[in-house]
PDB file of C-alpha atoms in Angstrom:
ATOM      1  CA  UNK A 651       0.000   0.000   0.000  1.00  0.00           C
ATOM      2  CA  UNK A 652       1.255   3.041  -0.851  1.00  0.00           C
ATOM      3  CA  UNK A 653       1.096   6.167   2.004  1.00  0.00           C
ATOM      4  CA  UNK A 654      -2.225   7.723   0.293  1.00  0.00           C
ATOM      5  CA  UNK A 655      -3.855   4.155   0.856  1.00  0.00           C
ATOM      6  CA  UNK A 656      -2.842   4.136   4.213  1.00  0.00           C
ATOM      7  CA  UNK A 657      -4.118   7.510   5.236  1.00  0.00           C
ATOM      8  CA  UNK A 658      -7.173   6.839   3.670  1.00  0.00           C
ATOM      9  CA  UNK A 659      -7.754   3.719   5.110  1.00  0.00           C
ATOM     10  CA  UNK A 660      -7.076   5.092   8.889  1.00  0.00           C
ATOM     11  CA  UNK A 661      -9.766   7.965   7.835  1.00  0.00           C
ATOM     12  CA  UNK A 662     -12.446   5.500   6.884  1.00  0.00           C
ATOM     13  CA  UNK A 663     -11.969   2.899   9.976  1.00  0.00           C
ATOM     14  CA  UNK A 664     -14.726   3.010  12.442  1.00  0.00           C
ATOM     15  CA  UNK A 665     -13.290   3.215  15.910  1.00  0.00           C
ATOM     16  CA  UNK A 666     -15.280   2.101  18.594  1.00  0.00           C
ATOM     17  CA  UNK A 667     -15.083   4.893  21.586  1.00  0.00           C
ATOM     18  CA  UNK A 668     -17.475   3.217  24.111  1.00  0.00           C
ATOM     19  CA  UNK A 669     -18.164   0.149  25.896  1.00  0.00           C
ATOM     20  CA  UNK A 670     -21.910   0.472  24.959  1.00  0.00           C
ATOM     21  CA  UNK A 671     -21.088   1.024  20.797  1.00  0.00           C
ATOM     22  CA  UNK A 672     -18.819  -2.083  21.241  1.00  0.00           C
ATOM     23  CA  UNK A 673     -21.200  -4.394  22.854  1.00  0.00           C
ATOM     24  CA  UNK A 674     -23.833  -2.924  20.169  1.00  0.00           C
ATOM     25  CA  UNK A 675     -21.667  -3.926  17.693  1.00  0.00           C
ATOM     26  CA  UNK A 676     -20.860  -7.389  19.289  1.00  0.00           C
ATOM     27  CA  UNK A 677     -24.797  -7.752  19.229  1.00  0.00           C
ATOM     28  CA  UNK A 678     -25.651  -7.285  15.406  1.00  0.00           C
ATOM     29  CA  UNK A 679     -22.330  -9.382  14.404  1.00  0.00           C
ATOM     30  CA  UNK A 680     -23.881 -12.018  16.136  1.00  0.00           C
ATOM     31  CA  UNK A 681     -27.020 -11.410  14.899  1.00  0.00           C
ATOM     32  CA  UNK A 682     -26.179 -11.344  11.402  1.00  0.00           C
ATOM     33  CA  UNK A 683     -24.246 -14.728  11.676  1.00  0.00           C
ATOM     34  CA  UNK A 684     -27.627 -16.423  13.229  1.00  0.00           C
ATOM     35  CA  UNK A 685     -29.664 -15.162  10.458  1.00  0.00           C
ATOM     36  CA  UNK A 686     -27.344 -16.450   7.565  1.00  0.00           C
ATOM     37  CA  UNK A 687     -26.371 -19.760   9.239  1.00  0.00           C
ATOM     38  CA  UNK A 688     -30.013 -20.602  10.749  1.00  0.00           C
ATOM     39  CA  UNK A 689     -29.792 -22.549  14.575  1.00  0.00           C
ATOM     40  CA  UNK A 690     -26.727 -21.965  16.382  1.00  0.00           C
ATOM     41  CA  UNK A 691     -25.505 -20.793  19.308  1.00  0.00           C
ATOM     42  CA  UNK A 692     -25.230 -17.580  18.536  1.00  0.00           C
ATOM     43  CA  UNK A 693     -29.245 -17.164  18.451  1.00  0.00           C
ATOM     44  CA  UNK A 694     -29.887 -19.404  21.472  1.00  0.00           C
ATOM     45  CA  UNK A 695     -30.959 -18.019  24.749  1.00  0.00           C
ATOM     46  CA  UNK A 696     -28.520 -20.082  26.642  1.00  0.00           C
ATOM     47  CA  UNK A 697     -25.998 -18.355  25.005  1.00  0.00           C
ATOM     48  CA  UNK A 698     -24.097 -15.014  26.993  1.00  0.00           C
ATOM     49  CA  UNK A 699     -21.551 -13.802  24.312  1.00  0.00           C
ATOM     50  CA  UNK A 700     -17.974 -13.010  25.651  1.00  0.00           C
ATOM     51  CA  UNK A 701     -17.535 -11.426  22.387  1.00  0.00           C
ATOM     52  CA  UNK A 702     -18.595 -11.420  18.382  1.00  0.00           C
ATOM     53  CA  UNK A 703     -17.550 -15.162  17.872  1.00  0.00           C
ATOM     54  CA  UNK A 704     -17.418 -16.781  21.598  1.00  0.00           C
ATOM     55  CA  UNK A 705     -19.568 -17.055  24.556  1.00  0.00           C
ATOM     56  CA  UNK A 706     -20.121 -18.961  27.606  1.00  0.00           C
ATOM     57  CA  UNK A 707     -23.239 -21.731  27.561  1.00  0.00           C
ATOM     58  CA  UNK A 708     -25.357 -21.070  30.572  1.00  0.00           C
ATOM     59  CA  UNK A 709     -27.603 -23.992  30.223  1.00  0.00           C
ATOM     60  CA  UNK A 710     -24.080 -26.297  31.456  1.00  0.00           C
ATOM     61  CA  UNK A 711     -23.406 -26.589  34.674  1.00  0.00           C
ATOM     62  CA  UNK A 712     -19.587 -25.189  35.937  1.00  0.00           C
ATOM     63  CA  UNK A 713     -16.877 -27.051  34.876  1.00  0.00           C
ATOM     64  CA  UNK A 714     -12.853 -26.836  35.530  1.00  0.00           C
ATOM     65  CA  UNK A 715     -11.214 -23.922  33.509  1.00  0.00           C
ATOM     66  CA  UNK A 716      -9.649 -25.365  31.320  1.00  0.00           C
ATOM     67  CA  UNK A 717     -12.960 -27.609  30.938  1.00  0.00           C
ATOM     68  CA  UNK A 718     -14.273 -24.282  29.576  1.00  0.00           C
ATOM     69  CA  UNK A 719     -12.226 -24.097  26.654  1.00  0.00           C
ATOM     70  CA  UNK A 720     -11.977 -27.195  25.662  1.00  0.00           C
ATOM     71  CA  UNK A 721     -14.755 -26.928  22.691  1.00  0.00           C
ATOM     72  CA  UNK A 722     -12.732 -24.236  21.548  1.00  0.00           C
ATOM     73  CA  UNK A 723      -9.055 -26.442  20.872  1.00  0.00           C
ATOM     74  CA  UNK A 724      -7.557 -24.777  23.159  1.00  0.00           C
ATOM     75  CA  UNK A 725      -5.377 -27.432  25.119  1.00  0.00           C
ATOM     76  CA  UNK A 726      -1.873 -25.773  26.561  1.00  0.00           C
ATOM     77  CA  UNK A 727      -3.142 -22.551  27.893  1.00  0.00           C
ATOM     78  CA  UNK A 728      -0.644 -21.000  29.961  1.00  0.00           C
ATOM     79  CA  UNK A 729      -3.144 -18.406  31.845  1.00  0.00           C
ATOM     80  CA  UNK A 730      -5.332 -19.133  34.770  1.00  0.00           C
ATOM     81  CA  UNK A 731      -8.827 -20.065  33.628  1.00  0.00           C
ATOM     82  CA  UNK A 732     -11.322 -19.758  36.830  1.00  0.00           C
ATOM     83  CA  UNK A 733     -14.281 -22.332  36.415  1.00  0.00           C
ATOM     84  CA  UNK A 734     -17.286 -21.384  34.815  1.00  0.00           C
ATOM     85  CA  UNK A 735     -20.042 -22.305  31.906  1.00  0.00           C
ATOM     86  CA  UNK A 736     -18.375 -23.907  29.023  1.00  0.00           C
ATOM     87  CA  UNK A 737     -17.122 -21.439  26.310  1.00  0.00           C
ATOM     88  CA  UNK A 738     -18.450 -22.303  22.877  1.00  0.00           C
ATOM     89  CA  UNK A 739     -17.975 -20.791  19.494  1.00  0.00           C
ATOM     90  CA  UNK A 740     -21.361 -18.936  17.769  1.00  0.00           C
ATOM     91  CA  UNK A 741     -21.330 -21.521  15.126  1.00  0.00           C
ATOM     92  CA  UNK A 742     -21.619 -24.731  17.121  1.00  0.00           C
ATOM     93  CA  UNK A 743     -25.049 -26.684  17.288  1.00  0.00           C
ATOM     94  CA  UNK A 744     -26.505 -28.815  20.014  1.00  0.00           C
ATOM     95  CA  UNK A 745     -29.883 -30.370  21.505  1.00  0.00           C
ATOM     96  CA  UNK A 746     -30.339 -27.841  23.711  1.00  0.00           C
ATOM     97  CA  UNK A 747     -30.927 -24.599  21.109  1.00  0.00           C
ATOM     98  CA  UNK A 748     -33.697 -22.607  22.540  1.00  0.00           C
ATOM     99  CA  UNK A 749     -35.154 -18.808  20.768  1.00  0.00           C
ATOM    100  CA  UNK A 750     -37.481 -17.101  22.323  1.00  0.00           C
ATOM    101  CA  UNK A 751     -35.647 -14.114  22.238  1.00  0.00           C
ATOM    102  CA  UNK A 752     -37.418 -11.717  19.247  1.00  0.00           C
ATOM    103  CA  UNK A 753     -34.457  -9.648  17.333  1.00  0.00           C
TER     104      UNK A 753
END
């Protein structure tokens, strides 16, 4: 890219300045990926996101930490995971997909 690219690219990124405009944005990522893929966990009300493509599974019970993280491949973390619902990715599918949630 040359230095004109650059500078224009800078100008036309959206910055997100609040913890409110980031958690809307979070929201319609999410909701966008649950109306293109169709039953997921990223439009089921057991699902609290932790972000745009991860969130925690409240219909499990606790589990380890590193229990938590296991759906996501994650198997030589170095940080301390406390325990907690398992962490799934927006695009996994189970039994338990509830919506009663209206978007």
């Amino acid at each position: 890219m040359d230095i004109e690219q650059v500078a224009a690219s800078r100008f036309l990124m959206r910055i997100v300045r609040s913890k409110e405009e980031k958690e809307a944005l979070a929201r319609k990522n999410i909701k966008e990926f649950y109306v293109k893929n169709g039953p997921c966990c990223a439009g089921c009300d057991h699902w609290d996101p932790l972000g745009a493509s991860v969130g925690e599974c409240t219909r499990t019970a606790p589990v380890t930490g590193i229990d938590r993280v296991s759906m996501l491949g994650w198997d030589n973390v170095t940080m301390r995971i406390d325990s907690g619902h398992i962490v799934t990715p927006r695009e996994h599918v189970c039994g338990e997909f509830i919506e009663t949630e209206v978007w």
